[in-house]
mmCIF file with all atom_site columns, C-alpha atoms in Angstrom:
data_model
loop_
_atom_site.group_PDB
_atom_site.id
_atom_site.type_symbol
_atom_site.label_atom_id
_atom_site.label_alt_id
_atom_site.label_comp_id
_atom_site.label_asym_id
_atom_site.label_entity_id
_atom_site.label_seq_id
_atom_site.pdbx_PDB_ins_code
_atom_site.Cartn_x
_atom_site.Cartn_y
_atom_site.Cartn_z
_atom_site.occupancy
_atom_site.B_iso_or_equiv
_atom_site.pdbx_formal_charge
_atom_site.auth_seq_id
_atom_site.auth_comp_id
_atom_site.auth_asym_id
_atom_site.auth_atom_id
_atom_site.pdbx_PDB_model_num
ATOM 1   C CA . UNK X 1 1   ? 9.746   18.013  87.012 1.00 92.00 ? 1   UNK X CA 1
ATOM 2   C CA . UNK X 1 2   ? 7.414   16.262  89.408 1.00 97.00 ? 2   UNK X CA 1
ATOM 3   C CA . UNK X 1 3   ? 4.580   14.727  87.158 1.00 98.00 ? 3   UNK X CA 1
ATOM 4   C CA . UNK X 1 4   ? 0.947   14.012  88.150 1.00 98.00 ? 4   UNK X CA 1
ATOM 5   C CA . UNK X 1 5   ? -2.156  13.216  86.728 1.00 98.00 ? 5   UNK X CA 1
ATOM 6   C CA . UNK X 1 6   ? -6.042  14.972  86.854 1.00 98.00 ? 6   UNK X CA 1
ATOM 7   C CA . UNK X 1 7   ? -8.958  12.697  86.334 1.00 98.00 ? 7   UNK X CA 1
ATOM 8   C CA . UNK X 1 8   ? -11.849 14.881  84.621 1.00 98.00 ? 8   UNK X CA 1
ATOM 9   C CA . UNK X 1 9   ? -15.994 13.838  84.560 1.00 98.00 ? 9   UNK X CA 1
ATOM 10  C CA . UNK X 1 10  ? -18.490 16.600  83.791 1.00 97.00 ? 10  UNK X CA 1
ATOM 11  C CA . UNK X 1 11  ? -19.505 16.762  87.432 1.00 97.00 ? 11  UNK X CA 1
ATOM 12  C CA . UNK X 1 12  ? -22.975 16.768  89.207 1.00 97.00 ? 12  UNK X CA 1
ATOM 13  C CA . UNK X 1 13  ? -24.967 19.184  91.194 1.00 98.00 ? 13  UNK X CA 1
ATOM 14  C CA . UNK X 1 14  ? -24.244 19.131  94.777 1.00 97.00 ? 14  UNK X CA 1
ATOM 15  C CA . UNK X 1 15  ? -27.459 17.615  95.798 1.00 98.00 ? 15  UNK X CA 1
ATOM 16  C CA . UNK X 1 16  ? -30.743 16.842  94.533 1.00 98.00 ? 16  UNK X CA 1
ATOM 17  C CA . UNK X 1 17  ? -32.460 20.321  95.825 1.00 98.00 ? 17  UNK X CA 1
ATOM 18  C CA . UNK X 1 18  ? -33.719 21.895  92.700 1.00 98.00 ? 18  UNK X CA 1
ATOM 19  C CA . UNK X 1 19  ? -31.462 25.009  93.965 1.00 98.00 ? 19  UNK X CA 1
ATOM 20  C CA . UNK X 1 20  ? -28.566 23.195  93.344 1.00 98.00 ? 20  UNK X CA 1
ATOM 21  C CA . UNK X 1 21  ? -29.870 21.378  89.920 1.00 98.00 ? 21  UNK X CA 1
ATOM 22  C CA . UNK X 1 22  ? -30.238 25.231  88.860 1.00 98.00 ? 22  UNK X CA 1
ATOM 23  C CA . UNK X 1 23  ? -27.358 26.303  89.773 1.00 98.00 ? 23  UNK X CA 1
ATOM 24  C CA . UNK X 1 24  ? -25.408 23.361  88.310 1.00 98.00 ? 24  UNK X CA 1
ATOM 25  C CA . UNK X 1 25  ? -27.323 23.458  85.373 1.00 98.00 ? 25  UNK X CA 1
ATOM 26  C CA . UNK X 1 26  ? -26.322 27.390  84.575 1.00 98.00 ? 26  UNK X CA 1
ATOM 27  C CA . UNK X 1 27  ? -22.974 26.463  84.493 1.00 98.00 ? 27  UNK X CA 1
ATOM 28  C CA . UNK X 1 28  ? -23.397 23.814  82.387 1.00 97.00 ? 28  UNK X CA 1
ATOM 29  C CA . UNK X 1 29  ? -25.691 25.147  79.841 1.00 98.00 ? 29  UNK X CA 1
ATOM 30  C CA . UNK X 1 30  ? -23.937 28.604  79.577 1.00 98.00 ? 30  UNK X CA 1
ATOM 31  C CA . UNK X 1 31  ? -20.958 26.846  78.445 1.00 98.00 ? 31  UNK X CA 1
ATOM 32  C CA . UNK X 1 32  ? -20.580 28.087  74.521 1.00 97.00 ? 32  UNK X CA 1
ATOM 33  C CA . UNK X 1 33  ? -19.222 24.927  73.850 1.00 96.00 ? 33  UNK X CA 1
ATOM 34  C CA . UNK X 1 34  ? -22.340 22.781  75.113 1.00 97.00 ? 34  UNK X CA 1
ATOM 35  C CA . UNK X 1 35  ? -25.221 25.343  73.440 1.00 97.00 ? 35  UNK X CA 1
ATOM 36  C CA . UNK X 1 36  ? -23.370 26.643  70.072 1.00 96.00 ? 36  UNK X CA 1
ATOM 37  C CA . UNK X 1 37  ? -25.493 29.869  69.775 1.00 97.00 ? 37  UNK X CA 1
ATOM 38  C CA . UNK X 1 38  ? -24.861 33.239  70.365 1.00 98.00 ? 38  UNK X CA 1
ATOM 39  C CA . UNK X 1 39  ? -24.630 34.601  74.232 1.00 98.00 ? 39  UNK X CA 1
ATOM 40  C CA . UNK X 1 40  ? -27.883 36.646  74.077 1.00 98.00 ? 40  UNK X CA 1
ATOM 41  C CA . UNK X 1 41  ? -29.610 33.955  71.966 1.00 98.00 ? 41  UNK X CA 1
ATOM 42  C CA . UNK X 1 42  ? -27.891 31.205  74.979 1.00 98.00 ? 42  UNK X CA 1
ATOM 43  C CA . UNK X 1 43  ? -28.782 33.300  77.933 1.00 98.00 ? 43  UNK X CA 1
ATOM 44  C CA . UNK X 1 44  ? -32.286 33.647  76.797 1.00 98.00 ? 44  UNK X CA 1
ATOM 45  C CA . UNK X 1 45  ? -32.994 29.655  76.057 1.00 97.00 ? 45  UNK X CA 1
ATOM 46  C CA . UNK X 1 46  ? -30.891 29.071  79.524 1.00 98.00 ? 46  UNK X CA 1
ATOM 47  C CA . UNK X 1 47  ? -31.321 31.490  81.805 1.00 98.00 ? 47  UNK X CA 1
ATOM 48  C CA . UNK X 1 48  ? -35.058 32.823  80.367 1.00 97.00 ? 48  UNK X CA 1
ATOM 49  C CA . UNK X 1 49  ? -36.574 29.535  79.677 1.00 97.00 ? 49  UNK X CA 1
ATOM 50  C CA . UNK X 1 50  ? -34.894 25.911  81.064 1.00 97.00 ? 50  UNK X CA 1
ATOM 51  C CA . UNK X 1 51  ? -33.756 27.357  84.011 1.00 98.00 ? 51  UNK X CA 1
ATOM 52  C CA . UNK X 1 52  ? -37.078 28.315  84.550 1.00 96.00 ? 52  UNK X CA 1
ATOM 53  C CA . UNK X 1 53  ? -38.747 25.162  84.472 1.00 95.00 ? 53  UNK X CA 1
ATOM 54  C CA . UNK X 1 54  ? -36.063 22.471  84.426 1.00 96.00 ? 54  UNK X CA 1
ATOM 55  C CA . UNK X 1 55  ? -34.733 22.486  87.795 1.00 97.00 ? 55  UNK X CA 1
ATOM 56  C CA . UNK X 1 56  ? -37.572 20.787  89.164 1.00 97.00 ? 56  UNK X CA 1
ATOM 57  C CA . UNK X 1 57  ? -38.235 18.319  86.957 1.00 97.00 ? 57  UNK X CA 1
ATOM 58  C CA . UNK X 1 58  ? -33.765 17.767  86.386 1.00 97.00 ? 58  UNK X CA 1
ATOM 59  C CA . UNK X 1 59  ? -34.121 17.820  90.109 1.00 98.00 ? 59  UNK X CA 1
ATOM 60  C CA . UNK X 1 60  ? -36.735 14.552  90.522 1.00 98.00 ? 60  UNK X CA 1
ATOM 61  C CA . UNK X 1 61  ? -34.710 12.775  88.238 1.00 97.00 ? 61  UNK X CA 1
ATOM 62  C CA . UNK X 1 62  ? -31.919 13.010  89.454 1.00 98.00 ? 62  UNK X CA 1
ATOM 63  C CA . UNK X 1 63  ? -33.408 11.525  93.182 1.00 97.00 ? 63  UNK X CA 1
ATOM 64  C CA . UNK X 1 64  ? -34.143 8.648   91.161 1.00 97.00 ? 64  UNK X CA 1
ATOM 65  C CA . UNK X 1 65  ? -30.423 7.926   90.990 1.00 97.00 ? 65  UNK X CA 1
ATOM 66  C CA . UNK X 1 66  ? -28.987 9.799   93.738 1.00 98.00 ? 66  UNK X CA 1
ATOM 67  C CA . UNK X 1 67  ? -27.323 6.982   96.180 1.00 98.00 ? 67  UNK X CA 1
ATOM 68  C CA . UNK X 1 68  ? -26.835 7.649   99.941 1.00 97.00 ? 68  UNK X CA 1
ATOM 69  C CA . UNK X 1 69  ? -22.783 8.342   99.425 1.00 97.00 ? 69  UNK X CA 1
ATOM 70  C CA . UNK X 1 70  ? -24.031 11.443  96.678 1.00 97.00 ? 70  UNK X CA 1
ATOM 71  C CA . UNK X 1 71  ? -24.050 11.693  92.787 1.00 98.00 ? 71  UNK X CA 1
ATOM 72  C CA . UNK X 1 72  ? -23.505 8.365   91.172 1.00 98.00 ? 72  UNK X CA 1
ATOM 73  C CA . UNK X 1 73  ? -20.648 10.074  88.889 1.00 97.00 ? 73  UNK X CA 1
ATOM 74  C CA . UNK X 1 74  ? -18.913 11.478  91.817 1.00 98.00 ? 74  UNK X CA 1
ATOM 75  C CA . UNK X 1 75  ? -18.764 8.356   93.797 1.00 98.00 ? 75  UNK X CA 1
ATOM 76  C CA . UNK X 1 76  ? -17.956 6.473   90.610 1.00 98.00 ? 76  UNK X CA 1
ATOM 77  C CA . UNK X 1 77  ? -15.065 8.439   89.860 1.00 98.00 ? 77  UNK X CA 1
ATOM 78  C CA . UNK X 1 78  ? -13.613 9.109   93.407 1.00 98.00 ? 78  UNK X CA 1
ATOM 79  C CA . UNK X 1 79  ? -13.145 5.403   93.052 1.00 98.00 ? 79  UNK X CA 1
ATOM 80  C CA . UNK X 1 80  ? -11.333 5.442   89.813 1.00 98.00 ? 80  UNK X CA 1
ATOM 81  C CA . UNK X 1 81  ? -9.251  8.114   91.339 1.00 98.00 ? 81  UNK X CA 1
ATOM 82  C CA . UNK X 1 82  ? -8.653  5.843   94.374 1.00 98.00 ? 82  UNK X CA 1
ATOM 83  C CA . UNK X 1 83  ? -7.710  3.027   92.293 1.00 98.00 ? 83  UNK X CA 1
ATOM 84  C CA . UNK X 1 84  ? -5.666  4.732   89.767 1.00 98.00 ? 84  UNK X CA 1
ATOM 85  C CA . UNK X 1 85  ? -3.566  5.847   92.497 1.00 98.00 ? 85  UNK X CA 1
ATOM 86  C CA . UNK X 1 86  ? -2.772  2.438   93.902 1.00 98.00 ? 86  UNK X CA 1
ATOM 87  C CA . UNK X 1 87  ? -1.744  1.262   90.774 1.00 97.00 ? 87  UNK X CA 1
ATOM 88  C CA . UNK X 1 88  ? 1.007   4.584   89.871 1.00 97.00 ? 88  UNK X CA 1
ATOM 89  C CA . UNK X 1 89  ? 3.469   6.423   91.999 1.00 97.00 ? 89  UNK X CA 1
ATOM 90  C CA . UNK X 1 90  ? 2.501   10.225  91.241 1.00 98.00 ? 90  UNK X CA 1
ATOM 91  C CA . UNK X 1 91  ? -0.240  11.669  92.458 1.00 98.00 ? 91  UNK X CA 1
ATOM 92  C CA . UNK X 1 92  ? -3.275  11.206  90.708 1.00 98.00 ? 92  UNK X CA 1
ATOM 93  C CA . UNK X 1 93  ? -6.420  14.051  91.297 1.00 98.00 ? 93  UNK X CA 1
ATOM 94  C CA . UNK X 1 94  ? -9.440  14.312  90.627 1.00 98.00 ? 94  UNK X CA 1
ATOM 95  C CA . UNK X 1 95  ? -11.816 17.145  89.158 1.00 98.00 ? 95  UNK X CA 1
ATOM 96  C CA . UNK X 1 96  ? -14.880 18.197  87.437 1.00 98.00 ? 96  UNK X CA 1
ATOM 97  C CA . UNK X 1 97  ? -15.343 20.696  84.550 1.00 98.00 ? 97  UNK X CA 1
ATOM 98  C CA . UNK X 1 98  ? -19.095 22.101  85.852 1.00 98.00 ? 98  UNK X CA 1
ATOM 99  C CA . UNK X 1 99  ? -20.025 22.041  89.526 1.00 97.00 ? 99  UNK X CA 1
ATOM 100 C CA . UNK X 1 100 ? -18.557 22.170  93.201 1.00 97.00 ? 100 UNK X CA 1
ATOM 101 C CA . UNK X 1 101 ? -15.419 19.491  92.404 1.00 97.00 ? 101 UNK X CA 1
ATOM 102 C CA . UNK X 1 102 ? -13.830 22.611  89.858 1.00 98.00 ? 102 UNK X CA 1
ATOM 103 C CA . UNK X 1 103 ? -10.955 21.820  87.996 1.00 98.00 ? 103 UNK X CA 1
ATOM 104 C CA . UNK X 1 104 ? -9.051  25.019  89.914 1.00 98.00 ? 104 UNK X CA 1
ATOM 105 C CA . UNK X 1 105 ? -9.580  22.977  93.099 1.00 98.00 ? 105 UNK X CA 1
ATOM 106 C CA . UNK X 1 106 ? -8.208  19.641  91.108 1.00 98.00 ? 106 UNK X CA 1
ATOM 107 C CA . UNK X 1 107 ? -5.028  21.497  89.465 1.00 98.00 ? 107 UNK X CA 1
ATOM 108 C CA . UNK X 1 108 ? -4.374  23.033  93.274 1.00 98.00 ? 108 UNK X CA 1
ATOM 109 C CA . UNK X 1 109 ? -4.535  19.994  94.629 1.00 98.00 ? 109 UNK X CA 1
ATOM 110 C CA . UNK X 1 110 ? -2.054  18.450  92.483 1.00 98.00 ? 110 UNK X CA 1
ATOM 111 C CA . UNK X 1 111 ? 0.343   21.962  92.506 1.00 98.00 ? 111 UNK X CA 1
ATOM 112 C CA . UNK X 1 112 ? 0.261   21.616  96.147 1.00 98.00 ? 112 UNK X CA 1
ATOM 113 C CA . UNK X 1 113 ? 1.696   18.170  96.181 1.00 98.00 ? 113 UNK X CA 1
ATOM 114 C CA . UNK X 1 114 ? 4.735   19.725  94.158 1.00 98.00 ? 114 UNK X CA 1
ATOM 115 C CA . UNK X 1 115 ? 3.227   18.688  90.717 1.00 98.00 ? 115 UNK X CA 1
ATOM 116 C CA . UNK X 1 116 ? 4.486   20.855  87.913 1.00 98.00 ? 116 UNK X CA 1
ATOM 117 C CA . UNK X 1 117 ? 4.063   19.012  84.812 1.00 98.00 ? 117 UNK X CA 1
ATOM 118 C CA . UNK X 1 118 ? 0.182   17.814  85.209 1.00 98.00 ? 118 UNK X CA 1
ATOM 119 C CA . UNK X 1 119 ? -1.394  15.040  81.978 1.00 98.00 ? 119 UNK X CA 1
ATOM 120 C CA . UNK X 1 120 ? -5.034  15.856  82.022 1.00 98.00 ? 120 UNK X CA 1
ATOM 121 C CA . UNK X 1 121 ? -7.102  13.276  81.082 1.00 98.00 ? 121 UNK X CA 1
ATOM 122 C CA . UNK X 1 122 ? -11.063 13.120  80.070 1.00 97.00 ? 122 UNK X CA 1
ATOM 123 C CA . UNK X 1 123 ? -12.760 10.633  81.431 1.00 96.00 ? 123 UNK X CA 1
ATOM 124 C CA . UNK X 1 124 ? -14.435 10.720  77.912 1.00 94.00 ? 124 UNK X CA 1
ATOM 125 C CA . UNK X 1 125 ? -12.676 8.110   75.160 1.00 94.00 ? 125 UNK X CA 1
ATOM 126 C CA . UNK X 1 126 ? -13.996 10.615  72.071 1.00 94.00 ? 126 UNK X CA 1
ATOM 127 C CA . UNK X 1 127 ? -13.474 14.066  71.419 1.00 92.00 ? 127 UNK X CA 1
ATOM 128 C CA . UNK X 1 128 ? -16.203 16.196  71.588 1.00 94.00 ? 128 UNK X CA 1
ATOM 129 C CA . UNK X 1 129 ? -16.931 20.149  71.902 1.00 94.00 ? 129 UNK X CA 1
ATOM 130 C CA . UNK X 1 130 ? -18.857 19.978  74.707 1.00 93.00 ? 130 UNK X CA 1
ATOM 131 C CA . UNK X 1 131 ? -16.806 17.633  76.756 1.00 93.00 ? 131 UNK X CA 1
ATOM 132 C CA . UNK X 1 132 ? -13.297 17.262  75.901 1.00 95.00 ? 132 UNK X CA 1
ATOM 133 C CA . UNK X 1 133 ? -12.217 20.755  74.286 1.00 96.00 ? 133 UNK X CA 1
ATOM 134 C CA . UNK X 1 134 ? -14.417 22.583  77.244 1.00 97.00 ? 134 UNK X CA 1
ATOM 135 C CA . UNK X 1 135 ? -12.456 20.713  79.778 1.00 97.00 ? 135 UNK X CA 1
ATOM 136 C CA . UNK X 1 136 ? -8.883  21.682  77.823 1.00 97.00 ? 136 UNK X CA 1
ATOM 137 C CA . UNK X 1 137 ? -9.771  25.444  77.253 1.00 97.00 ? 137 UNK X CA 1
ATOM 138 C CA . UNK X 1 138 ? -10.541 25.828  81.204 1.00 98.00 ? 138 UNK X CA 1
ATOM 139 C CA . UNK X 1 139 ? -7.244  24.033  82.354 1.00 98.00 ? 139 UNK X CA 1
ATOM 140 C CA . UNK X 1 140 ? -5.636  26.212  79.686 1.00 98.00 ? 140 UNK X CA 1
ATOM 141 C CA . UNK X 1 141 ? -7.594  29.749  81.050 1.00 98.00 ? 141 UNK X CA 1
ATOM 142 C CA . UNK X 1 142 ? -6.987  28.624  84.590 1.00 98.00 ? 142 UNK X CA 1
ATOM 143 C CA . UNK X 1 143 ? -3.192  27.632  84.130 1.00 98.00 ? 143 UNK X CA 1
ATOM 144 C CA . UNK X 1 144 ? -2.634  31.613  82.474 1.00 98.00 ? 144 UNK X CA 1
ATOM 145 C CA . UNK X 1 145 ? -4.498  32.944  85.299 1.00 98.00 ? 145 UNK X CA 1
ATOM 146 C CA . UNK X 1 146 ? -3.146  30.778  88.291 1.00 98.00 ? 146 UNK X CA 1
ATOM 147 C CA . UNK X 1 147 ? -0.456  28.199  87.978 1.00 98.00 ? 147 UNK X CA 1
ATOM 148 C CA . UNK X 1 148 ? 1.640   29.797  84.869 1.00 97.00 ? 148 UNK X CA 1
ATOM 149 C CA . UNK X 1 149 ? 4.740   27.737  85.832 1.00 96.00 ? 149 UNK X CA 1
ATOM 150 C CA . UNK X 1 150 ? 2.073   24.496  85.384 1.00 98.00 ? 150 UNK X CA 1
ATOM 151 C CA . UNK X 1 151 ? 3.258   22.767  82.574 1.00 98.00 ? 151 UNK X CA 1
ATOM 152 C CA . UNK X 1 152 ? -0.353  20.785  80.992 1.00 98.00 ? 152 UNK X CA 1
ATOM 153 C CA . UNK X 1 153 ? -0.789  18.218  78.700 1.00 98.00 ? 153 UNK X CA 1
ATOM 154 C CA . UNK X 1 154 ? -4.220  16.590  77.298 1.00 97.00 ? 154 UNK X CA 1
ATOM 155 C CA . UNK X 1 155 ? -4.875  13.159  76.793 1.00 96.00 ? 155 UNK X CA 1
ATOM 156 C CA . UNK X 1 156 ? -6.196  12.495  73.214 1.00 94.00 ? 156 UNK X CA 1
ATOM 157 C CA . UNK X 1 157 ? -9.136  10.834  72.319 1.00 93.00 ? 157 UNK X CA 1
ATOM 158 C CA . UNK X 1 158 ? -8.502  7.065   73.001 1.00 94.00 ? 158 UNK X CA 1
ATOM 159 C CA . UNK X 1 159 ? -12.096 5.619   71.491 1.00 94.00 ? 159 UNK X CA 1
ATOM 160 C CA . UNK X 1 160 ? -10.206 4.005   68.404 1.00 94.00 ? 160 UNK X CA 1
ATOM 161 C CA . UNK X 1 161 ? -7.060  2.721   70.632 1.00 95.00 ? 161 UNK X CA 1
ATOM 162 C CA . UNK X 1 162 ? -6.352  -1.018  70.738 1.00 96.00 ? 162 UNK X CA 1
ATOM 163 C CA . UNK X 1 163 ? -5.863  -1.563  74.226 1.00 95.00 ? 163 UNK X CA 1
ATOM 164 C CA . UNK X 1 164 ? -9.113  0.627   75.036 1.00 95.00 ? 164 UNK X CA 1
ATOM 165 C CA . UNK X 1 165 ? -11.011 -1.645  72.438 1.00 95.00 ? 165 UNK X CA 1
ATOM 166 C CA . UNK X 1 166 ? -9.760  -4.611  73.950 1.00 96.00 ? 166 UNK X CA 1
ATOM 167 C CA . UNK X 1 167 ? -10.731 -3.926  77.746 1.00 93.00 ? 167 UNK X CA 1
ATOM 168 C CA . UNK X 1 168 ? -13.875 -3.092  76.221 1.00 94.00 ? 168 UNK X CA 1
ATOM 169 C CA . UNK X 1 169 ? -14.648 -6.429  74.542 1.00 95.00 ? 169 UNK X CA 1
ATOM 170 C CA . UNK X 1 170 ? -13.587 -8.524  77.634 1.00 94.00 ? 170 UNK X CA 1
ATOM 171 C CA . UNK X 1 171 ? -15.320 -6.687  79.938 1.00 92.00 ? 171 UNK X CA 1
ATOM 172 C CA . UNK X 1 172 ? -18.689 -7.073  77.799 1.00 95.00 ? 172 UNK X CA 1
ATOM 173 C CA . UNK X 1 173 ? -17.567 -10.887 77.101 1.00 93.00 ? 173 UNK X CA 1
ATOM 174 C CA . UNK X 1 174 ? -17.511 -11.335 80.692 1.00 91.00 ? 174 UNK X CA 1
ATOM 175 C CA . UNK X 1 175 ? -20.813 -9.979  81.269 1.00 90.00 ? 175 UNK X CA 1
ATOM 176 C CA . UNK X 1 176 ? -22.494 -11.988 78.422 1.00 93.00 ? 176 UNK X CA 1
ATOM 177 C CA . UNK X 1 177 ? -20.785 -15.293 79.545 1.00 88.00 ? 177 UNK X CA 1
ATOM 178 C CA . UNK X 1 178 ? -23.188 -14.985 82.932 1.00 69.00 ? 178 UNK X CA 1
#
């Protein structure tokens, strides 16, 4: 079985126009795993209230922060995926759970290059709701629906890992040495 990899962020909006703050933001927000509450109760907050007078306001800040190549967490982890690859020999993709980069694109990216047993891995080191088990369920509801011969594994959460601890303190020990 040909083995490959999918990189996962939250994702961004695909610009700073509020239209595209709101319609990132639905996604988001209607997740049941990011607002716990019921769907009516969740669709009225979201859809009857932040989405009402969020965008705007979501949408300055993120100009604040926007760089010229796009959303800072994009460009950030397009180069992870970039130099992940380099370093392995299967292919290595890249997705995110809530906006444009979906993780159907990111899983047929990866099938296309002949990849049928695919590790998916959070770019989050704890587990959480809202980010890790959101990201897992999709792949899961996406893999019944469209690649059933996919076989899918999830990276655990790493925060308490050694080696994760240890990049961790050299990186910061390099930065309070300057």
């Amino acid at each position: 079985m040909k083995k490959g990899v999918l990189l996962v962020n939250l994702g961004s909006p695909d610009s700073t126009n509020p239209k595209d703050v709101k319609k990132y933001l639905d996604e988001f927000l209607m997740d049941p795993r990011v607002i716990d509450v019921p769907f009516w109760l969740r669709s009225f907050i979201v859809r009857g209230i932040v989405l009402n007078t969020r965008p705007k306001k979501s949408a300055a800040a993120y100009q604040k922060i926007w760089w010229d190549e796009g959303s800072p967490l994009i460009v950030i982890s397009e180069r992870l995926q970039e130099k992940v690859q380099q370093k392995v020999t299967i292919p290595v993709g890249l997705a995110m759970r809530y906006g444009s980069m979906t993780l159907k694109k990111g899983m047929q990216e990866l099938v296309d290059q002949g990849v049928e047993d695919m590790l998916v891995i959070p770019l989050y080191p704890q587990f959480a709701m809202a980010t890790t088990e959101t990201i897992n369920v999709k792949v899961e509801e996406l893999k019944e629906e469209f690649f059933p011969n996919l076989k899918t594994t999830s990276l655990p959460a790493f925060y308490h890992r050694k080696d994760y601890i240890e990049v961790l303190s050299k990186s910061m020990a390099e930065k309070l040495k300057g």
